[in-house]
Short mmCIF file of C-alpha atoms in Angstrom, two decimals:
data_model
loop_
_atom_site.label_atom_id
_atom_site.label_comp_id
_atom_site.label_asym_id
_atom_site.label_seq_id
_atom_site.Cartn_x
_atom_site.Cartn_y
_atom_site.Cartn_z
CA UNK A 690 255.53 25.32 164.80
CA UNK A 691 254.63 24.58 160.65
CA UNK A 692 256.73 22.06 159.38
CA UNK A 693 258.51 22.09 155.71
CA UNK A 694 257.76 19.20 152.94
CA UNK A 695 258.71 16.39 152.97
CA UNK A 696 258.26 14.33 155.37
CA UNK A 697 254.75 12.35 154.79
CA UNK A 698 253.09 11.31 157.84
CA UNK A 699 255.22 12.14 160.58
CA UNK A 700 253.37 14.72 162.38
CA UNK A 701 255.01 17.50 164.89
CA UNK A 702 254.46 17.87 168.36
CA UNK A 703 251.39 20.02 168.61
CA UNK A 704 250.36 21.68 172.12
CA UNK A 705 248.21 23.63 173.92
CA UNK A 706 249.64 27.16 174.54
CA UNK A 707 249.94 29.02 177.36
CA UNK A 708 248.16 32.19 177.90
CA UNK A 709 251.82 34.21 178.16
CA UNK A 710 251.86 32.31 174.63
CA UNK A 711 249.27 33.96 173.23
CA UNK A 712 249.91 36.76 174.24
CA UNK A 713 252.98 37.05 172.35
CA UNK A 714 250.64 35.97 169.74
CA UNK A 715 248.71 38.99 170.06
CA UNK A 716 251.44 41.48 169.57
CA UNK A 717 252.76 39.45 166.76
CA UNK A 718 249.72 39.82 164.79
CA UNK A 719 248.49 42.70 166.17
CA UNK A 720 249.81 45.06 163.19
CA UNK A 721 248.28 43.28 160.47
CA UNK A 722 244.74 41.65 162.45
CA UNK A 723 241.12 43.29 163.45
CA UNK A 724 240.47 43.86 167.17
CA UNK A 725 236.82 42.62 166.24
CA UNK A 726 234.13 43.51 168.04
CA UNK A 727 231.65 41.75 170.63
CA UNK A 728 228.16 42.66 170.21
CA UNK A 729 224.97 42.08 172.11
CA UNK A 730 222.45 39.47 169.80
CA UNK A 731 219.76 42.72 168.96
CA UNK A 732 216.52 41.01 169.48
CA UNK A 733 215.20 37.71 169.14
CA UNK A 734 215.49 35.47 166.37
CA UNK A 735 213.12 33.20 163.80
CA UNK A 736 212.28 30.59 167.03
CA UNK A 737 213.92 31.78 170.28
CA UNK A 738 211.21 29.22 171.74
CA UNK A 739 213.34 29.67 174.91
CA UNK A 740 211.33 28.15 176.75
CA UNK A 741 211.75 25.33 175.17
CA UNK A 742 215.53 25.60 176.23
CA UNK A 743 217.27 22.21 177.12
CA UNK A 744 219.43 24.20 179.35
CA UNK A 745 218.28 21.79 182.48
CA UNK A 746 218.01 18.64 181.03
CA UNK A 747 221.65 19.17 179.76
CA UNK A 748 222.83 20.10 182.90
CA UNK A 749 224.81 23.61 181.69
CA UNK A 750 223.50 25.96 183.95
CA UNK A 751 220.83 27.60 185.74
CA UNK A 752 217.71 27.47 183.92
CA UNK A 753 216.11 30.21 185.38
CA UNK A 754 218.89 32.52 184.99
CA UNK A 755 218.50 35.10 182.01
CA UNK A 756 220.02 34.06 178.78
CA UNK A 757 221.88 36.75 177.01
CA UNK A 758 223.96 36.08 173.79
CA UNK A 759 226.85 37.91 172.22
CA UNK A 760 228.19 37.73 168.97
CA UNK A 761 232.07 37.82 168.30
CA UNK A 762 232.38 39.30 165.24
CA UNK A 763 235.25 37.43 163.51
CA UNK A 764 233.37 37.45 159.93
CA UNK A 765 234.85 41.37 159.95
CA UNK A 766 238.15 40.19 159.67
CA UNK A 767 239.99 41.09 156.27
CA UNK A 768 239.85 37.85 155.03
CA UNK A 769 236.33 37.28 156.40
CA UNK A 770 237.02 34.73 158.80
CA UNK A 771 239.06 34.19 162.21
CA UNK A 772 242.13 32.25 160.40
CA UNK A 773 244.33 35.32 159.56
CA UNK A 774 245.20 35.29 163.78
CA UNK A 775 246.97 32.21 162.96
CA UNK A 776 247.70 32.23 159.59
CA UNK A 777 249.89 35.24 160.57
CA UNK A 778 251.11 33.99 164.12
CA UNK A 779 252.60 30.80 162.16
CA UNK A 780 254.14 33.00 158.89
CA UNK A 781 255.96 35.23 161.53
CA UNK A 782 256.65 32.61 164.02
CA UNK A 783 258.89 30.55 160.86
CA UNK A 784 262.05 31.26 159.46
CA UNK A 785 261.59 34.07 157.00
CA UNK A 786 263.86 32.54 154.48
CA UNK A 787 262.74 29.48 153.84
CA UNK A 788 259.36 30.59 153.09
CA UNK A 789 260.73 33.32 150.88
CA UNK A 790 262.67 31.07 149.35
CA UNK A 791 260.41 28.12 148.72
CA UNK A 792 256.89 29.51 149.47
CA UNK A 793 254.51 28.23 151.82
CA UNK A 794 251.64 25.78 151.21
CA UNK A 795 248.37 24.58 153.64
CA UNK A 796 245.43 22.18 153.15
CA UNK A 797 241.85 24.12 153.15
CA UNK A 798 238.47 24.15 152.26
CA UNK A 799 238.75 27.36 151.85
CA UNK A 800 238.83 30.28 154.56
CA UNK A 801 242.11 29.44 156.47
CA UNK A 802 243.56 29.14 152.71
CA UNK A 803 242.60 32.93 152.25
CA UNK A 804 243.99 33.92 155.43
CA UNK A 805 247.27 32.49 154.11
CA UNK A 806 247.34 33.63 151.45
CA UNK A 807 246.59 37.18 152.35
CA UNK A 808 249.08 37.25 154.97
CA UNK A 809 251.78 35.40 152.56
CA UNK A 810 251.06 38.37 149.95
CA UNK A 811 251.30 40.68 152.39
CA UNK A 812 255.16 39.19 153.58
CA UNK A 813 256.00 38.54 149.83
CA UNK A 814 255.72 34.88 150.21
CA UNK A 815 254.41 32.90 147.30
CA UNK A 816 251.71 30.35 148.25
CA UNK A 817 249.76 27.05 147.52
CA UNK A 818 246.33 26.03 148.54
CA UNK A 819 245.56 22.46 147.88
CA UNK A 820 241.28 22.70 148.21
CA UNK A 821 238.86 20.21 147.87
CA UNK A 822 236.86 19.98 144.71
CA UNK A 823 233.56 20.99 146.45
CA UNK A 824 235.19 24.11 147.65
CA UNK A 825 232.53 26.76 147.32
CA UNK A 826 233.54 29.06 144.52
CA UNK A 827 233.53 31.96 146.29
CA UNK A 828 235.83 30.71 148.93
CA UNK A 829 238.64 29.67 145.55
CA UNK A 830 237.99 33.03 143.74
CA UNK A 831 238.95 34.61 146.52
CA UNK A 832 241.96 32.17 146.93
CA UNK A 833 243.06 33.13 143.80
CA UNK A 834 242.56 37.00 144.19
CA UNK A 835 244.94 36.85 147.13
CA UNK A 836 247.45 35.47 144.99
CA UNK A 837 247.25 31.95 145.87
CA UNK A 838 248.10 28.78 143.39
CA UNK A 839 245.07 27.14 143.65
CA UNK A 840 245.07 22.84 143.41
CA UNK A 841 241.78 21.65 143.66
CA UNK A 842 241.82 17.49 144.45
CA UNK A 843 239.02 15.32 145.70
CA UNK A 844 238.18 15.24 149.03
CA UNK A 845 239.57 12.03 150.29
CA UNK A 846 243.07 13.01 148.41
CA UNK A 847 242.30 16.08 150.51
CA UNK A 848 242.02 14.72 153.92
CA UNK A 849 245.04 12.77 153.34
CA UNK A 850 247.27 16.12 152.82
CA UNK A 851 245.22 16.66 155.92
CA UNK A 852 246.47 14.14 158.05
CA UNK A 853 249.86 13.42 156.44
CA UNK A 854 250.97 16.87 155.56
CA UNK A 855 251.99 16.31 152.04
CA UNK A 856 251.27 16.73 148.65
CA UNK A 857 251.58 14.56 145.50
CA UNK A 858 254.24 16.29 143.04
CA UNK A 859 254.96 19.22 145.75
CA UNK A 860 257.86 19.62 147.90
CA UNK A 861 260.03 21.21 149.93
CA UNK A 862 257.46 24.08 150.25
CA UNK A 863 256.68 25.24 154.06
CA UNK A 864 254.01 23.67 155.02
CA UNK A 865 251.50 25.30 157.52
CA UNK A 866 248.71 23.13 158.95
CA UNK A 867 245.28 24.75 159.16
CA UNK A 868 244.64 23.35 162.60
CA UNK A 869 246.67 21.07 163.66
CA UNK A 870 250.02 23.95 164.01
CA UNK A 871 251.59 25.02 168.03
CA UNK A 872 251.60 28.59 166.58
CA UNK A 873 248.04 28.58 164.71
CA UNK A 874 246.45 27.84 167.90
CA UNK A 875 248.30 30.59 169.56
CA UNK A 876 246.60 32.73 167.16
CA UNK A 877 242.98 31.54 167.16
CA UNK A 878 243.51 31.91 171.12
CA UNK A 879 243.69 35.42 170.99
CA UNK A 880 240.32 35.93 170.16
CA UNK A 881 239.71 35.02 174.09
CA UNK A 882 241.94 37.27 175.12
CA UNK A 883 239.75 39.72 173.57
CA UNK A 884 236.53 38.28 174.96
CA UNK A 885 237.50 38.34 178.59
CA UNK A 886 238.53 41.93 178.22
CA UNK A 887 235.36 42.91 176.67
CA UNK A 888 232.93 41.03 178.92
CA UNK A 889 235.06 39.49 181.97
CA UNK A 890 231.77 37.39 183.24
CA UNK A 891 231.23 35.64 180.51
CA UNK A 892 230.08 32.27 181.78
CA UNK A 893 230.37 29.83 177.89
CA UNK A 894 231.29 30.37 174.88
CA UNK A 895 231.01 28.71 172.10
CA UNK A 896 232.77 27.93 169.16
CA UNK A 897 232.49 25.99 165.68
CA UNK A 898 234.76 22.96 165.16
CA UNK A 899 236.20 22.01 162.50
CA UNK A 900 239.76 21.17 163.08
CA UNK A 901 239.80 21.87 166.13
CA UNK A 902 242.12 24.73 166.05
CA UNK A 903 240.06 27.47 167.54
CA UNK A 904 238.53 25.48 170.49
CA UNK A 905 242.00 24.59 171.50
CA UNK A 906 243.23 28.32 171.60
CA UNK A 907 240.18 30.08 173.25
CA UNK A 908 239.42 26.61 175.61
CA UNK A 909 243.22 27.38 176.63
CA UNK A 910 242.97 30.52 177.47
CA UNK A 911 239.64 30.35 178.73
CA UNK A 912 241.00 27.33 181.17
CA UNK A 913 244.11 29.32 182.60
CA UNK A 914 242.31 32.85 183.21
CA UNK A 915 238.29 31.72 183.84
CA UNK A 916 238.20 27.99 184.41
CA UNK A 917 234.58 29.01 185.60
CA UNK A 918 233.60 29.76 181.76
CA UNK A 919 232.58 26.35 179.49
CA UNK A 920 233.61 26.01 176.24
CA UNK A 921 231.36 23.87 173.67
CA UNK A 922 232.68 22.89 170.47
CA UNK A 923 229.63 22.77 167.93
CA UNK A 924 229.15 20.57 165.14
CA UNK A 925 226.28 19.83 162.45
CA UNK A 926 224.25 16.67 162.51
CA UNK A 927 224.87 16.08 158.90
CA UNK A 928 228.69 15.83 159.94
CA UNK A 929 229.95 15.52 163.52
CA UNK A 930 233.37 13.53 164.05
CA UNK A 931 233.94 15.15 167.41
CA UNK A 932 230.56 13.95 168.47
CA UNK A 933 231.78 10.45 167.16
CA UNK A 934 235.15 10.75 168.67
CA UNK A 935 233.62 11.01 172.33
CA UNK A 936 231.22 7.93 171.91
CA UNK A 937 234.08 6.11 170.96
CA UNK A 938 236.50 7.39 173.63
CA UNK A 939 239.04 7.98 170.30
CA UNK A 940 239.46 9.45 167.08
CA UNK A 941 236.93 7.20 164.56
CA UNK A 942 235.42 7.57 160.94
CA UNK A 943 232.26 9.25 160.77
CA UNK A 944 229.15 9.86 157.82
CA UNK A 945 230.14 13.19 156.31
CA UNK A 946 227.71 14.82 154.14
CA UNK A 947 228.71 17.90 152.18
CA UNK A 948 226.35 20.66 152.96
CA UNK A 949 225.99 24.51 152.33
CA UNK A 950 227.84 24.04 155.63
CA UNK A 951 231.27 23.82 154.18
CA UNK A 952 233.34 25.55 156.99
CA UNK A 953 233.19 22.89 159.57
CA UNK A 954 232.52 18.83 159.75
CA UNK A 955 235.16 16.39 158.50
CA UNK A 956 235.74 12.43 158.60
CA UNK A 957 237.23 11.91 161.56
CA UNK A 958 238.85 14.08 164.39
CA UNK A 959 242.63 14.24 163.38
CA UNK A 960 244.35 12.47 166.12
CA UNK A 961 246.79 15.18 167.77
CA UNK A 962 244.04 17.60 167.94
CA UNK A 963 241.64 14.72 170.27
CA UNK A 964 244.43 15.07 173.24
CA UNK A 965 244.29 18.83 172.87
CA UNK A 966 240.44 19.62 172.59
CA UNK A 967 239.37 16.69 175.02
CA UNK A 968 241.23 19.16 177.74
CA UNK A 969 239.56 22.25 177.45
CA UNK A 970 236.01 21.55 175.83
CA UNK A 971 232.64 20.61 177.35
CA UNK A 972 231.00 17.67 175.21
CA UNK A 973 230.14 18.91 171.71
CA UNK A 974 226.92 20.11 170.83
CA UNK A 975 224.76 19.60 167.30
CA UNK A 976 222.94 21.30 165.42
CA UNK A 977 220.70 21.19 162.02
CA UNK A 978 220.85 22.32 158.83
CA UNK A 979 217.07 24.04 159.62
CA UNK A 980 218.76 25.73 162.79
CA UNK A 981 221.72 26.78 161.18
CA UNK A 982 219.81 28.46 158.13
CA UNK A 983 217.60 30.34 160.73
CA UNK A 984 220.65 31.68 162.81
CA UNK A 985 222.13 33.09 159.09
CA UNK A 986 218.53 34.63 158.95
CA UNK A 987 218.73 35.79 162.38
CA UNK A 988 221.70 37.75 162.05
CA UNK A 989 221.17 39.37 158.67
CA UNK A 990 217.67 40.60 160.33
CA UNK A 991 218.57 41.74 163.18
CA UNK A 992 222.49 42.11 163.73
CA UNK A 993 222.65 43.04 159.85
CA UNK A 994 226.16 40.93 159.76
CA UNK A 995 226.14 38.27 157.49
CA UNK A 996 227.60 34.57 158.63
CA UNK A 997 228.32 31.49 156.64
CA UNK A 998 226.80 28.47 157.76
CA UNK A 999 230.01 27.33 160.00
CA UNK A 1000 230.47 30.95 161.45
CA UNK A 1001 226.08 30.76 162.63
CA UNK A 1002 225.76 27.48 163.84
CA UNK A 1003 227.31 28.66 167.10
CA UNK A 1004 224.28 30.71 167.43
CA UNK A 1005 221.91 28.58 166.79
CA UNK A 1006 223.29 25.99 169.52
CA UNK A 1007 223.25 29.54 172.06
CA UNK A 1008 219.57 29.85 170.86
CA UNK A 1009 218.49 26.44 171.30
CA UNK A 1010 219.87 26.71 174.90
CA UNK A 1011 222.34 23.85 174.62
CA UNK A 1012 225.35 26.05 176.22
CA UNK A 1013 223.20 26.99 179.03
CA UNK A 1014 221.72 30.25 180.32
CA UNK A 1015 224.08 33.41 181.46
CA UNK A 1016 226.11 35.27 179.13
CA UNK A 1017 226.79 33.38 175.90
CA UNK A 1018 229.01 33.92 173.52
CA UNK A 1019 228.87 32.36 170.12
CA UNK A 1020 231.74 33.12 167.77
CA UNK A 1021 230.67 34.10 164.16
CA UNK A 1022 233.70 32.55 162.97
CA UNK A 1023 233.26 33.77 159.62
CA UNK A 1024 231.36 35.11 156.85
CA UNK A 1025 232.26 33.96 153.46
CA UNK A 1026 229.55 32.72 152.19
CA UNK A 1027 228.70 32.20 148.08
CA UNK A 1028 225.63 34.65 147.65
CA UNK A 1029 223.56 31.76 145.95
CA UNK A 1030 223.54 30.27 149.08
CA UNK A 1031 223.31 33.36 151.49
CA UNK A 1032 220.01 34.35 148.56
CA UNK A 1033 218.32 30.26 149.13
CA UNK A 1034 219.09 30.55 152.99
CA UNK A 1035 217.20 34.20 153.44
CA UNK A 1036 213.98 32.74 151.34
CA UNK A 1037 213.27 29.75 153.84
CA UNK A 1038 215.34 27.35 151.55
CA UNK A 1039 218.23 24.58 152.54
CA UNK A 1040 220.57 24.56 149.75
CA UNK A 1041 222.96 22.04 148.38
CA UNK A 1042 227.08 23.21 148.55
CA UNK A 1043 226.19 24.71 145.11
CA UNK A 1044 223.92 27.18 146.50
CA UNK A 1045 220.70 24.86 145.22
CA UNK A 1046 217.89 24.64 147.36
CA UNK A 1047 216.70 21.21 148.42
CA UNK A 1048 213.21 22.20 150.28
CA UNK A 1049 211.52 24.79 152.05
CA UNK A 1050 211.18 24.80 156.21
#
């Protein structure tokens, strides 16, 4: 479960749950979270090329089998994005007191900060968000609509509330980790739950990693009720620490290059998240920047939902064939997305995290 302030660098027990686990999840949050919906991908996209799929050199599935791809619409949550199933699983799942009392307080780049936030408002909780200082500003506006104190910090004074779970000048507030939290993977794993009822063949899905939090839940899940179904964690090139992490056989430092791309991609894989994720996952897969921006295109055309560039690049690894042929589903993990960017990305351009292009395709 979250874990109050201090102490620094002595992380909790974290575990996979058990689908009778999330299901209690589900119920918990059920009140106050979107059933969202699984759609069929309309039509095809900016370069299907699939027959260009790498499907059969990669070894996930039959290539000759028909490739369809569904989209999990998490970007219709209230917040925008899939963290409100934990966000809320973790508030409710704490002792009520204490966090009325002393207010609760989470490390984010942005979305799983909202979903906090919202759902601390919404239980009368006060709440911190300590952000990196290359947060997009539509992700801290939002942060602050919900009510949220706001500290913005650089990002390697970031990572280090990351991994250590504490904050310069702050105590005793209840501290819930983004990711890295028993009862926020509970949460994220309901969005399985929802899957399999909704299309019980599904043969891979895939999801974006960041933290690892959601591949834990749904690869959980997905493990105890259709071990048949592969789950692929997907990364971009510009930032890939899983990727990293299974070369080196551990946890290891990686490049990481901030890109419009904010919602996913980190330094390193945090280390009791690698144990987790290395149960349930198929090896990660990569994507561009180019890719990415096309699947955001893709979807505006013809699913006319809107993604950010963490909540698309599922898609574009589906589209590329790199989680096989069959039904595919690629979670649109969210869709908050500055409009700069969303403006740059829908006229051909890759832009910078502050919504600057830096070229055309």
């Amino acid at each position: 479960m979250s874990t109050l302030l201090p102490p620094a660098g002595a992380a909790p027990i974290v575990t996979l749950p058990s689908t009778e686990t999330v299901h209690e999840a589900r119920k918990r949050i059920a009140p106050h979270v979107l059933r969202t919906p699984l759609v069929e991908l309309l039509g095809p996209t900016d370069e299907t090329a699939l027959g260009n799929s790498h499907a059969e050199e990669d070894g996930n599935g039959d290539a000759s089998a028909p490739l369809k791809i569904y989209l999990k619409l998490e970007n219709l949550q209230h917040t925008g994005c899939f963290k409100a199933r934990g966000a809320f699983n973790a508030l409710l799942s704490c002792d009520a007191e204490t966090c009325r009392n002393h207010g609760v307080i989470t490390s984010s780049a942005g979305n799983f900060g909202q979903g906090l936030a919202w759902c601390a408002r919404n239980l009368g909780y006060s709440c911190t968000v300590v952000v990196p200082n290359s947060a997009p500003e539509t992700k801290v506006t939002a942060l602050k609509r919900y009510g949220a104190d706001v500290v913005p910090v650089s990002y390697q004074e970031w990572w280090r509330t990351m991994e250590t779970r504490s904050v310069k000048g702050i105590q005793h507030k209840h501290f819930v980790h983004p990711c890295a939290d028993s009862a926020v993977i509970a949460g994220n794993g309901t969005i399985a739950l929802e899957i399999l009822e909704d299309l019980p063949d599904v043969d891979a899905v895939v999801v974006p990693y960041g933290g690892g939090g959601m591949c834990a839940g749904v690869g959980a899940v997905m493990k105890e009720m259709r071990p048949q179904c592969k789950v692929f964690p997907v990364e971009v090139e510009t930032s890939a620490p899983l990727r990293a992490a299974c070369a080196a056989g551990k946890p290891t430092q990686c490049q990481h290059t901030p890109t419009f791309v904010d919602g996913i991609g980190g330094k390193s894989v945090l280390p009791e998240m690698w144990p987790l994720v290395t149960q349930v996952m198929e090896q990660p897969l990569a994507v561009s920047l180019e890719e990415t921006a096309t699947a955001i295109r893709s979807m505006v055309r013809v699913n006319h939902t809107v993604a950010e560039g963490a909540g698309a690049a599922p898609l574009a690894a589906a589209v590329k064939g790199l989680a096989g042929r069959g039904k595919i589903v690629a979670v649109v993990s969210g869709g908050n997305i500055d409009l700069d960017t969303l403006a740059a990305v829908l006229q051909g351009e890759i832009p910078t995290p502050g919504g600057r292009p830096t070229g055309q395709e």
